[in-house]
Coordinates of C-alpha atoms and ligand atoms in Angstrom, one line a residue:
M1 CA 108.9 110.3 86.3
C2 CA 107.7 111.8 83.0
G3 CA 104.1 112.6 82.0
I4 CA 102.5 111.1 78.9
V5 CA 99.3 112.0 77.3
G6 CA 97.5 111.0 74.1
Y7 CA 94.3 111.7 72.1
L8 CA 92.6 109.9 69.3
G9 CA 89.1 111.0 68.2
G10 CA 87.2 113.7 66.4
R11 CA 88.3 116.8 68.2
N12 CA 91.4 118.9 67.7
A13 CA 94.1 117.0 69.6
Y14 CA 96.5 119.8 70.3
P15 CA 94.6 121.8 73.0
I16 CA 93.6 118.6 74.7
L17 CA 97.2 117.5 74.8
I18 CA 98.5 120.8 76.1
K19 CA 96.0 120.9 78.9
G20 CA 96.8 117.3 79.7
L21 CA 100.5 118.2 79.9
Q22 CA 99.8 121.0 82.2
R23 CA 98.0 118.6 84.5
L24 CA 100.9 116.2 84.4
E25 CA 103.6 118.7 84.7
Y26 CA 104.1 117.7 88.4
R27 CA 105.7 114.5 87.1
G28 CA 108.5 116.3 85.4
Y29 CA 109.1 119.7 83.9
D30 CA 112.4 120.0 82.2
S31 CA 111.2 119.7 78.6
A32 CA 108.0 119.1 76.8
G33 CA 106.9 118.0 73.3
V34 CA 104.0 117.0 71.1
A35 CA 103.6 114.9 68.0
L36 CA 100.5 115.3 65.7
I37 CA 99.3 113.7 62.5
N38 CA 98.1 117.0 61.1
D39 CA 95.3 117.6 58.6
N40 CA 97.7 117.3 55.7
G41 CA 98.6 113.8 56.8
N42 CA 102.1 114.8 58.1
L43 CA 103.5 113.5 61.3
V44 CA 105.0 116.6 62.9
I45 CA 106.9 117.0 66.2
Y46 CA 107.3 120.2 68.2
K47 CA 109.4 120.0 71.3
T48 CA 111.7 122.1 73.5
K49 CA 113.7 122.2 76.6
G50 CA 111.7 124.0 79.3
K51 CA 108.1 123.9 80.5
V52 CA 104.8 123.4 78.8
E53 CA 104.5 127.1 78.4
D54 CA 107.7 127.1 76.4
L55 CA 106.2 124.4 74.2
I56 CA 103.2 126.6 73.6
R57 CA 105.6 129.4 72.5
V58 CA 107.5 127.1 70.2
S59 CA 104.5 125.7 68.5
R60 CA 102.7 129.1 68.2
D61 CA 103.1 129.6 64.5
Q62 CA 103.1 126.0 63.6
D63 CA 100.4 123.8 62.1
V64 CA 98.9 122.2 65.1
S65 CA 95.9 120.7 63.3
G66 CA 95.0 117.0 63.6
T67 CA 92.7 114.8 65.6
V68 CA 95.4 112.4 66.8
G69 CA 98.4 113.2 68.9
I70 CA 100.8 112.3 71.7
A71 CA 102.6 114.6 74.1
H72 CA 105.2 114.4 76.9
T73 CA 106.6 116.3 79.8
R74 CA 110.0 115.2 80.8
W75 CA 112.1 114.6 83.9
A76 CA 115.5 113.8 82.5
T77 CA 117.2 110.5 83.3
H78 CA 119.3 109.7 80.2
G79 CA 120.7 112.7 78.5
E80 CA 120.5 116.3 79.8
P81 CA 117.4 118.4 79.3
S82 CA 117.7 119.7 75.8
D83 CA 115.5 120.2 72.7
V84 CA 116.9 117.1 71.0
N85 CA 116.5 114.9 74.1
S86 CA 112.9 116.0 74.5
H87 CA 110.2 113.5 73.5
P88 CA 108.5 112.6 71.2
H89 CA 111.2 110.8 69.2
F90 CA 111.0 109.9 65.6
S91 CA 112.0 106.5 64.1
E92 CA 114.6 106.5 61.3
N93 CA 112.2 107.1 58.4
Q94 CA 110.2 109.6 60.5
N95 CA 107.0 107.6 60.0
L96 CA 106.7 106.7 63.7
A97 CA 106.8 108.8 66.8
L98 CA 107.0 107.7 70.4
I99 CA 106.7 109.1 73.9
H100 CA 108.0 107.2 76.9
N101 CA 108.0 107.3 80.7
G102 CA 110.5 104.9 82.4
I103 CA 114.0 103.6 81.8
I104 CA 115.2 101.2 79.1
E105 CA 118.0 99.4 80.9
N106 CA 119.5 97.6 77.9
Y107 CA 119.4 100.7 75.7
Q108 CA 123.1 100.8 75.2
S109 CA 123.4 97.3 73.7
L110 CA 120.3 97.8 71.5
K111 CA 121.7 101.2 70.4
T112 CA 125.0 99.7 69.4
E113 CA 123.3 96.9 67.5
L114 CA 120.9 99.2 65.7
S115 CA 123.7 101.7 64.9
R116 CA 125.6 98.9 63.2
K117 CA 122.6 98.2 61.0
G118 CA 122.6 101.8 59.8
Y119 CA 120.1 103.4 62.2
H120 CA 121.0 107.0 63.3
F121 CA 120.4 108.2 66.8
R122 CA 119.7 111.9 67.2
S123 CA 119.4 112.0 71.0
D124 CA 121.2 110.7 74.1
T125 CA 118.1 109.1 75.5
D126 CA 117.3 105.5 76.2
T127 CA 113.9 106.0 74.7
E128 CA 115.0 106.5 71.1
V129 CA 116.1 102.8 70.8
V130 CA 112.5 101.6 71.3
I131 CA 111.1 103.4 68.3
Q132 CA 114.2 102.5 66.2
L133 CA 113.9 98.9 67.2
I134 CA 110.2 98.8 66.2
Q135 CA 111.0 100.3 62.8
Y136 CA 113.9 97.9 62.3
L137 CA 111.6 94.9 63.0
M138 CA 109.0 96.3 60.6
D139 CA 111.6 96.9 57.9
S140 CA 113.6 93.7 58.3
Q141 CA 110.6 91.3 58.8
G142 CA 108.0 93.1 56.6
I143 CA 105.6 93.1 59.5
S144 CA 103.0 95.7 60.7
L145 CA 103.4 98.0 63.6
E146 CA 100.8 95.9 65.5
E147 CA 103.1 92.9 65.2
A148 CA 106.4 94.8 65.7
V149 CA 105.5 96.4 69.0
P150 CA 105.0 93.2 71.1
M151 CA 108.1 91.8 69.5
A152 CA 110.2 94.8 70.3
L153 CA 108.9 95.0 73.9
Q154 CA 110.0 91.5 74.5
H155 CA 113.6 92.6 73.7
V156 CA 113.4 95.6 76.0
V157 CA 114.6 95.4 79.6
G158 CA 113.4 98.1 81.9
A159 CA 110.3 100.1 82.6
Y160 CA 107.9 101.9 80.3
A161 CA 104.6 103.6 79.7
L162 CA 104.7 104.5 76.1
A163 CA 102.5 105.6 73.2
I164 CA 103.2 105.4 69.5
L165 CA 101.8 107.2 66.4
D166 CA 102.1 105.9 62.8
K167 CA 101.9 108.4 60.0
N168 CA 100.5 105.7 57.7
H169 CA 97.6 104.9 60.1
P170 CA 96.3 108.2 61.4
E171 CA 93.3 106.5 62.8
R172 CA 95.3 104.4 65.2
M173 CA 97.5 104.6 68.3
I174 CA 99.3 102.0 70.3
A175 CA 100.3 102.3 74.0
A176 CA 102.0 99.9 76.4
R177 CA 103.0 99.6 80.0
K178 CA 105.5 97.8 82.2
G179 CA 106.4 99.3 85.5
S180 CA 105.2 102.9 84.8
P181 CA 101.5 103.8 85.1
L182 CA 99.1 104.1 82.1
V183 CA 95.4 104.9 82.0
V184 CA 93.1 105.0 78.9
G185 CA 90.0 107.1 79.0
I186 CA 87.0 106.0 76.9
G187 CA 84.8 108.8 75.5
E188 CA 82.2 108.8 72.7
N189 CA 84.2 107.7 69.7
E190 CA 87.4 109.0 71.2
F191 CA 90.2 107.8 73.4
F192 CA 92.5 109.6 75.9
V193 CA 95.8 108.3 77.2
G194 CA 97.5 109.5 80.4
S195 CA 100.1 108.7 83.0
D196 CA 97.2 109.2 85.4
A197 CA 93.6 110.2 85.1
S198 CA 94.1 114.0 85.5
P199 CA 94.3 114.8 81.8
I200 CA 91.2 112.6 81.2
I201 CA 88.7 113.5 83.9
E202 CA 87.4 116.6 82.1
Y203 CA 86.2 114.5 79.2
T204 CA 85.1 111.1 80.5
N205 CA 85.0 109.2 83.8
K206 CA 85.3 105.8 82.1
V207 CA 88.8 104.5 82.4
V208 CA 90.9 101.4 82.0
Y209 CA 94.1 101.1 84.1
I210 CA 96.4 99.2 81.8
G211 CA 98.0 96.2 83.5
E212 CA 101.7 95.2 83.7
E213 CA 103.2 94.1 80.4
Q214 CA 100.0 94.9 78.5
I215 CA 99.7 96.6 75.1
V216 CA 96.6 98.6 74.1
F217 CA 95.5 99.1 70.5
L218 CA 93.3 102.1 69.9
E219 CA 91.5 102.7 66.7
K220 CA 88.9 105.3 65.7
G221 CA 85.4 103.8 65.6
K222 CA 86.4 100.5 67.2
E223 CA 86.5 99.1 70.7
M224 CA 89.9 99.2 72.4
R225 CA 91.9 95.9 72.3
I226 CA 94.4 94.8 74.9
T227 CA 97.0 92.0 74.6
D228 CA 100.0 90.9 76.6
L229 CA 103.5 90.9 75.2
R230 CA 102.9 87.5 73.6
S231 CA 99.8 88.9 71.8
V232 CA 97.4 86.9 73.9
E233 CA 94.1 88.9 74.2
Q234 CA 93.3 90.4 77.6
T235 CA 90.0 91.7 79.0
A236 CA 89.7 95.5 79.6
E237 CA 88.2 96.2 83.0
I238 CA 86.3 99.6 82.7
R239 CA 86.2 101.6 85.9
E240 CA 84.6 104.7 87.0
L241 CA 86.7 107.6 88.1
E242 CA 85.8 109.1 91.5
M243 CA 88.0 112.2 91.1
S244 CA 86.4 115.6 90.1
L245 CA 87.9 118.4 88.1
S246 CA 87.8 120.9 91.0
Q247 CA 90.1 118.5 92.9
I248 CA 92.9 119.0 90.4
E249 CA 92.6 122.8 90.1
K250 CA 94.0 125.4 92.5
G251 CA 90.6 126.7 93.7
G252 CA 91.8 130.3 94.3
Y253 CA 95.1 129.5 96.0
P254 CA 98.3 130.8 94.4
H255 CA 99.9 127.4 94.6
F256 CA 98.8 123.8 94.8
M257 CA 101.0 123.3 97.9
L258 CA 99.2 126.0 99.8
K259 CA 95.8 124.7 98.7
E260 CA 96.8 121.2 99.8
I261 CA 98.1 122.5 103.2
F262 CA 94.8 124.3 103.8
E263 CA 92.7 121.3 102.7
Q264 CA 94.0 119.1 105.5
P265 CA 91.0 119.5 107.9
Q266 CA 88.8 118.1 105.1
T267 CA 91.3 115.5 103.8
L268 CA 91.8 114.1 107.3
L269 CA 88.1 113.8 107.7
A270 CA 87.8 112.1 104.4
S271 CA 90.6 109.6 105.2
M272 CA 88.8 108.7 108.5
Q273 CA 85.2 108.8 107.3
G274 CA 83.3 105.6 107.7
R275 CA 86.3 104.1 109.5
L276 CA 86.4 106.0 112.8
H277 CA 83.3 105.4 115.0
P278 CA 83.7 107.5 118.2
E279 CA 80.2 106.7 119.3
L280 CA 81.3 103.0 119.6
G281 CA 84.9 103.7 120.4
V282 CA 86.0 101.5 117.5
V283 CA 87.7 101.6 114.1
K284 CA 86.4 99.7 111.2
L285 CA 88.9 99.2 108.3
S286 CA 87.6 96.8 105.7
G287 CA 91.1 95.9 104.5
F288 CA 91.8 95.0 108.1
I289 CA 88.6 93.2 108.9
D290 CA 88.6 91.1 105.7
N291 CA 92.1 89.8 106.5
R292 CA 91.9 89.8 110.3
K293 CA 93.2 86.3 110.9
R294 CA 96.3 86.8 108.7
L295 CA 97.1 90.2 110.1
L296 CA 96.6 89.2 113.8
S297 CA 99.0 86.3 113.4
A298 CA 101.8 88.6 112.4
K299 CA 105.0 88.3 114.4
R300 CA 106.4 91.4 112.9
I301 CA 105.6 94.3 110.6
V302 CA 108.0 95.8 108.1
I303 CA 107.2 99.1 106.6
C304 CA 108.7 100.1 103.3
A305 CA 108.5 103.6 101.8
C306 CA 110.4 106.5 100.4
G307 CA 110.6 110.3 101.2
T308 CA 107.7 111.7 103.1
S309 CA 106.0 108.4 103.2
W310 CA 109.0 106.9 105.0
H311 CA 108.6 109.6 107.6
A312 CA 105.0 108.7 108.1
G313 CA 106.1 105.1 108.3
L314 CA 108.5 105.9 111.2
I315 CA 105.5 107.5 113.1
G316 CA 103.6 104.3 112.3
K317 CA 106.3 102.3 114.0
Y318 CA 105.9 104.3 117.2
L319 CA 102.1 104.1 117.0
I320 CA 101.9 100.3 116.4
E321 CA 104.6 99.4 118.9
E322 CA 103.0 101.6 121.6
L323 CA 99.4 100.7 121.0
A324 CA 99.6 97.1 119.6
H325 CA 102.9 95.8 121.0
I326 CA 103.9 94.3 117.6
P327 CA 107.6 94.9 116.6
V328 CA 107.9 97.2 113.6
E329 CA 110.8 97.9 111.3
V330 CA 110.9 100.8 108.9
E331 CA 112.9 100.5 105.8
Y332 CA 113.8 102.7 102.9
S333 CA 112.5 100.8 100.0
S334 CA 115.6 101.5 97.9
E335 CA 117.8 99.9 100.6
F336 CA 115.5 97.1 101.4
R337 CA 115.2 95.8 97.9
Y338 CA 118.9 95.5 97.3
R339 CA 120.2 94.1 100.6
K340 CA 119.3 90.6 101.7
P341 CA 116.6 91.3 104.3
V342 CA 115.5 88.5 106.5
L343 CA 111.8 88.0 105.9
F344 CA 109.4 85.4 107.1
P345 CA 106.0 84.2 105.8
T346 CA 104.6 85.4 109.2
D347 CA 105.6 89.0 108.4
I348 CA 103.4 91.7 107.2
V349 CA 105.0 94.2 104.8
V350 CA 103.3 97.5 104.7
A351 CA 104.0 99.7 101.7
I352 CA 103.2 103.4 102.1
S353 CA 103.1 105.5 98.9
Q354 CA 101.1 108.5 98.0
S355 CA 101.4 107.9 94.2
G356 CA 101.3 104.1 94.5
E357 CA 103.9 104.1 91.7
T358 CA 107.3 104.6 93.4
A359 CA 109.6 102.1 91.7
D360 CA 111.7 101.3 94.7
T361 CA 108.6 100.6 96.9
L362 CA 107.1 98.5 94.2
A363 CA 110.3 96.4 93.9
A364 CA 110.4 96.1 97.7
I365 CA 107.0 94.5 97.9
Q366 CA 107.8 92.2 95.0
L367 CA 110.7 91.0 97.0
A368 CA 108.5 90.6 100.1
R369 CA 105.9 88.7 98.0
E370 CA 108.6 86.2 97.0
A371 CA 109.4 85.6 100.7
G372 CA 105.7 84.8 101.3
A373 CA 105.0 87.9 103.5
F374 CA 101.5 89.3 103.5
L375 CA 101.4 92.7 101.7
F376 CA 99.4 95.7 103.0
G377 CA 99.3 98.9 100.9
I378 CA 98.6 102.4 102.1
C379 CA 98.2 104.4 98.9
N380 CA 96.4 107.5 97.8
V381 CA 96.0 106.9 94.1
V382 CA 93.2 104.5 93.5
G383 CA 94.1 101.7 91.1
S384 CA 97.8 102.5 91.3
S385 CA 100.4 99.8 90.9
I386 CA 101.2 99.4 94.6
A387 CA 97.5 99.3 95.5
R388 CA 97.1 96.5 93.0
A389 CA 100.3 94.6 93.9
T390 CA 99.4 94.3 97.6
D391 CA 97.1 91.7 99.1
T392 CA 94.9 94.3 100.9
G393 CA 95.2 97.8 102.2
C394 CA 93.7 101.2 102.8
Y395 CA 93.4 104.2 100.5
T396 CA 94.0 107.5 102.1
H397 CA 91.2 109.2 100.0
I398 CA 92.6 112.7 100.0
G399 CA 92.1 113.4 96.3
P400 CA 95.0 114.2 94.0
E401 CA 98.1 115.7 95.6
I402 CA 99.8 117.9 93.0
G403 CA 102.4 120.0 94.8
V404 CA 105.7 118.1 94.6
A405 CA 106.3 118.6 98.3
S406 CA 103.9 116.2 100.0
T407 CA 101.7 117.7 102.7
K408 CA 98.2 116.4 102.9
A409 CA 99.3 112.9 102.0
F410 CA 101.6 112.9 105.0
T411 CA 98.9 113.7 107.6
A412 CA 96.5 111.2 106.0
Q413 CA 99.1 108.5 106.0
V414 CA 99.8 109.1 109.7
A415 CA 96.0 109.1 110.4
T416 CA 95.6 105.9 108.5
L417 CA 98.5 104.3 110.5
S418 CA 96.8 105.5 113.7
L419 CA 93.6 103.6 112.5
I420 CA 95.6 100.5 111.8
A421 CA 97.4 100.7 115.2
L422 CA 94.0 101.1 116.9
S423 CA 92.5 98.2 115.0
F424 CA 95.4 95.9 116.1
A425 CA 95.1 97.2 119.7
E426 CA 91.4 96.4 119.8
Q427 CA 91.8 92.9 118.4
L428 CA 94.8 92.1 120.5
N429 CA 93.5 93.7 123.7
T430 CA 96.7 95.6 124.2
I431 CA 95.0 98.7 125.5
S432 CA 92.0 99.1 127.7
E433 CA 88.6 99.8 126.2
S434 CA 88.5 103.2 128.0
R435 CA 91.9 104.2 126.6
R436 CA 90.8 103.2 123.1
Q437 CA 87.6 105.2 123.5
E438 CA 89.7 108.3 124.5
L439 CA 92.1 107.8 121.5
V440 CA 89.3 107.3 119.0
S441 CA 87.5 110.4 120.3
E442 CA 90.6 112.5 120.2
L443 CA 91.4 111.4 116.6
Q444 CA 88.0 112.6 115.6
R445 CA 88.9 116.1 117.0
I446 CA 92.1 116.4 115.1
P447 CA 90.7 118.0 111.9
E448 CA 89.3 120.9 113.8
K449 CA 92.5 121.3 115.7
I450 CA 94.4 121.5 112.3
A451 CA 91.9 124.2 111.2
K452 CA 92.9 126.2 114.3
I453 CA 96.6 126.0 113.5
L454 CA 96.0 127.2 110.0
G455 CA 94.6 130.3 111.5
H456 CA 98.2 131.3 112.4
D457 CA 99.3 131.4 108.8
E458 CA 99.9 135.1 108.7
K459 CA 102.2 135.0 111.8
I460 CA 104.2 132.3 110.1
R461 CA 104.4 134.2 106.9
D462 CA 105.9 137.2 108.8
L463 CA 108.5 135.1 110.5
A464 CA 109.4 133.4 107.2
K465 CA 110.8 136.7 105.9
T466 CA 113.3 136.8 108.7
F467 CA 114.8 133.4 107.6
T468 CA 115.4 134.0 103.9
Y469 CA 119.1 134.7 104.8
A470 CA 119.6 131.2 106.3
R471 CA 121.9 128.8 104.6
N472 CA 121.4 126.0 107.1
C473 CA 118.6 125.0 109.5
L474 CA 118.3 122.4 112.2
Y475 CA 115.0 120.7 113.2
L476 CA 114.8 118.9 116.5
G477 CA 112.2 116.7 118.1
R478 CA 111.9 113.8 120.4
G479 CA 109.6 110.7 120.5
Y480 CA 106.7 111.1 118.1
N481 CA 108.1 114.5 117.0
Y482 CA 111.5 113.2 115.9
P483 CA 110.0 112.0 112.5
V484 CA 108.3 115.4 112.3
A485 CA 111.7 117.1 112.6
L486 CA 112.8 115.0 109.7
E487 CA 109.7 115.8 107.6
G488 CA 109.9 119.6 108.5
A489 CA 113.5 119.7 107.4
L490 CA 112.7 117.8 104.2
K491 CA 109.9 120.3 103.4
L492 CA 112.3 123.2 103.8
K493 CA 115.1 121.8 101.7
E494 CA 112.8 120.5 98.9
I495 CA 111.2 123.9 98.1
S496 CA 113.5 126.6 99.5
Y497 CA 116.9 124.9 98.7
I498 CA 118.1 125.8 102.2
H499 CA 120.1 123.0 103.7
A500 CA 118.2 121.5 106.6
E501 CA 118.7 118.6 108.9
G502 CA 116.2 116.8 111.1
Y503 CA 117.6 115.2 114.3
P504 CA 116.4 113.5 117.4
A505 CA 116.9 116.4 119.9
A506 CA 119.1 114.4 122.3
E507 CA 121.5 113.4 119.5
M508 CA 122.3 117.1 118.9
K509 CA 125.2 116.9 121.3
H510 CA 126.8 114.1 119.3
G511 CA 127.5 116.4 116.4
P512 CA 125.1 119.0 115.2
I513 CA 125.6 121.2 118.2
A514 CA 129.0 122.2 116.7
L515 CA 127.0 124.0 114.0
I516 CA 125.0 126.2 116.3
D517 CA 125.8 129.9 116.4
E518 CA 123.8 133.2 116.3
E519 CA 123.2 132.6 112.5
M520 CA 121.7 129.2 112.8
P521 CA 117.9 128.9 113.0
V522 CA 116.9 125.8 115.1
V523 CA 113.3 124.7 114.9
V524 CA 112.4 122.7 118.1
I525 CA 109.2 120.8 118.3
A526 CA 108.4 120.9 122.0
P527 CA 104.8 120.2 122.9
K528 CA 104.0 119.8 126.6
R529 CA 103.6 116.1 126.7
G530 CA 106.2 113.3 126.1
N531 CA 109.7 114.2 126.9
Y532 CA 108.9 117.8 127.7
E533 CA 111.5 118.2 130.5
K534 CA 114.2 116.7 128.3
I535 CA 113.5 118.8 125.3
L536 CA 113.5 121.9 127.6
S537 CA 117.1 121.2 128.5
N538 CA 118.0 120.7 124.9
I539 CA 116.6 124.1 124.2
Q540 CA 118.7 125.5 127.0
E541 CA 121.8 124.0 125.3
I542 CA 120.9 125.7 122.1
K543 CA 120.2 129.0 123.9
A544 CA 123.7 128.8 125.5
R545 CA 125.2 128.7 122.1
K546 CA 123.1 131.7 120.8
G547 CA 121.1 129.6 118.3
R548 CA 118.0 131.4 117.0
I549 CA 115.1 129.2 118.3
V550 CA 111.8 128.7 116.7
S551 CA 109.6 126.5 118.8
I552 CA 106.4 124.6 118.3
V553 CA 104.6 124.6 121.7
T554 CA 101.4 123.5 123.2
E555 CA 98.8 126.2 123.6
G556 CA 99.4 128.2 126.8
D557 CA 102.9 126.9 127.4
T558 CA 105.1 129.9 128.3
D559 CA 108.2 128.0 129.5
V560 CA 109.5 127.1 126.1
A561 CA 108.1 130.2 124.5
K562 CA 110.2 132.3 126.9
L563 CA 113.4 130.6 125.8
S564 CA 112.5 130.9 122.1
D565 CA 113.0 133.8 119.7
W566 CA 109.7 132.8 118.1
S567 CA 107.1 130.3 119.0
F568 CA 103.9 128.8 117.5
E569 CA 101.2 127.2 119.4
I570 CA 99.4 124.0 118.6
P571 CA 96.4 122.7 120.5
D572 CA 97.0 120.0 123.1
T573 CA 96.5 116.4 121.9
E574 CA 97.5 112.8 122.7
D575 CA 101.3 112.3 122.2
C576 CA 100.7 109.8 119.5
F577 CA 98.6 112.2 117.4
E578 CA 100.9 115.2 117.9
P579 CA 102.7 114.7 114.6
I580 CA 99.5 115.4 112.6
L581 CA 99.4 118.8 114.3
S582 CA 103.0 119.7 114.8
I583 CA 103.8 119.3 111.1
I584 CA 101.3 121.9 110.0
P585 CA 103.3 125.0 111.1
L586 CA 106.4 123.5 109.6
Q587 CA 104.7 123.0 106.2
L588 CA 103.6 126.6 106.3
L589 CA 107.0 127.8 107.4
A590 CA 108.7 126.0 104.5
Y591 CA 106.1 127.3 102.0
H592 CA 106.5 130.9 103.1
I593 CA 110.3 130.8 103.2
A594 CA 110.4 129.4 99.7
I595 CA 107.9 132.0 98.5
A596 CA 110.0 134.8 100.1
K597 CA 113.0 133.5 98.3
G598 CA 111.1 133.5 95.0
R599 CA 111.2 129.7 94.5
N600 CA 108.8 127.7 92.4
V601 CA 107.2 125.8 95.2
D602 CA 104.9 123.5 93.1
Q603 CA 107.7 122.5 90.8
P604 CA 111.0 122.7 92.7
R605 CA 114.2 122.1 90.7
N606 CA 115.4 118.5 90.1
L607 CA 112.4 116.9 91.9
A608 CA 109.4 115.1 90.6
K609 CA 106.2 114.1 92.3
S610 CA 106.1 110.5 91.2
V611 CA 109.4 108.6 91.1
T612 CA 108.8 105.7 88.8
V613 CA 112.5 105.1 88.1
E614 CA 115.1 104.0 90.6
Ligands
G6P706 C1 109.1 111.8 95.7 C2 108.1 113.0 96.1 C3 107.9 112.9 97.6 C4 107.4 111.6 98.1 C5 108.3 110.4 97.6 C6 107.7 109.1 97.8 O1 110.3 112.1 96.2 O2 108.7 114.2 95.7 O3 107.0 113.9 98.0 O4 107.4 111.6 99.4 O5 108.6 110.6 96.2 O6 106.5 109.0 97.0 P1 105.3 108.1 97.2 O7 104.4 108.4 96.1 O8 105.8 106.7 97.2 O9 104.7 108.5 98.5

């Protein structure tokens, strides 16, 4: 949940670290800090509560020279956001500095033990114990930092991606990973370290994704060395980055979120390219084809995910059950991992995760692995932990998603689930060839239909101003649009801080109807197909209670529009693809309401993009 970045080479480290932190700020943004071994050979730390721009202010008149450094942007877990709890943290003698992303679960007992031995803790963080423990092992056993790090990490319970500097060895840096992501970029006589590749891409496209429980030793003028926690040498697999710099910049939009909403016609095309073959009426997914036998023998599919990815998973259930007739269960990873789920070796567990790093989803698939289930990952970040921990899968290929509120990842996940459902349907003969041909052709048309909806942006912006007063908001949908109601409500609450609930429209009369009055905006997703007549009567019920109705309707439909205070049209499509269209106006509505309320949409309070802690 925090971002870490490091540099070791011949250039000035500070500007590289600051730029890196700005790229990683989506991971956490309540405090920031940097440690440098400056040109005078001093190990200095500058850190502050607040954002990277506050760190720039704090270090303005300081000596920021030096060609080696580490930096951190924090999302607090242990200890409130404050200057002293910010990373980096010094060891007792201030010769070592450390940054950390993750949670050290046994920090309390380690802290008590080290305090007894005379080590002083300045912060309330779990992190500080790691660097103190390393120094303690060096002092008490007379060993080097290289020897102390693996030893210390064997005592540590929890998750980490960390990087360490040693004042006495300004030509070296050590980094390690367990549970939290860590990438090393290899340049010409220089190394870059990052929580992901975004701080690295500008300088090199050669990267190594550090594996679980691995330690990486970096030294100027030498090749990188990797070992496991028992100091057994490991091979470094160098990979080429596919991402480009323009993908991680705003490209003229005021916010990443708006850029990502508007990118969806292209990102959807990208996620289906080479997979969807309308001329043949088929779908070709290599992750599916290569494991065909195993997948087709599945008796049941269990989808595990969190947040927006869970909403996509729920649509996946509807798609797979309708098109492929395989029973599907959708689980919150955080619940699944801690209850005693009944799993069979004939099950397929599908993990959906944009970041590929969500701790609960990773733990859920580890549990499924132990039960012998076959693991299929739908991830966006190439080389991410979930992508590597699954047996096979599909990348969504939408480029980096930076806005904390997920938008383009959701539509791509739903499109990918549609491709999977169609692959099963073809192989299991659960729908006719002509029906499959119709669906494949329609899926191909979805990107241009999204582009059409985006053309209504201004109308939605105008409406948004009307709703800044709202304190509560209800989103209703039926069938395929019920998960869309959940996702629309999530978008609104995440970035505008207006309380919003998504509900299956018919359930309204079992509770939420009591909330409806002339103050209450009710967003109803009511396209012409599916349970149209039913939702029409739900709208009548809201109208009778004077609720203010915003509806999402199919182009040309006047019946619902007449009953609504405001309505937005979406092009007609197959029921099962409606979510990919109906979510677009809801993403824009949430964005514009949040902007009208003066919120920071790309970095909403208390949230983080990648949740690598439980
Ligand atoms: C966080 C993000 C959400 C995301 C969820 C799951 O809460 O803010 O946007 O949907 O994590 O993340 P994942 O990377 O697993 O899809």
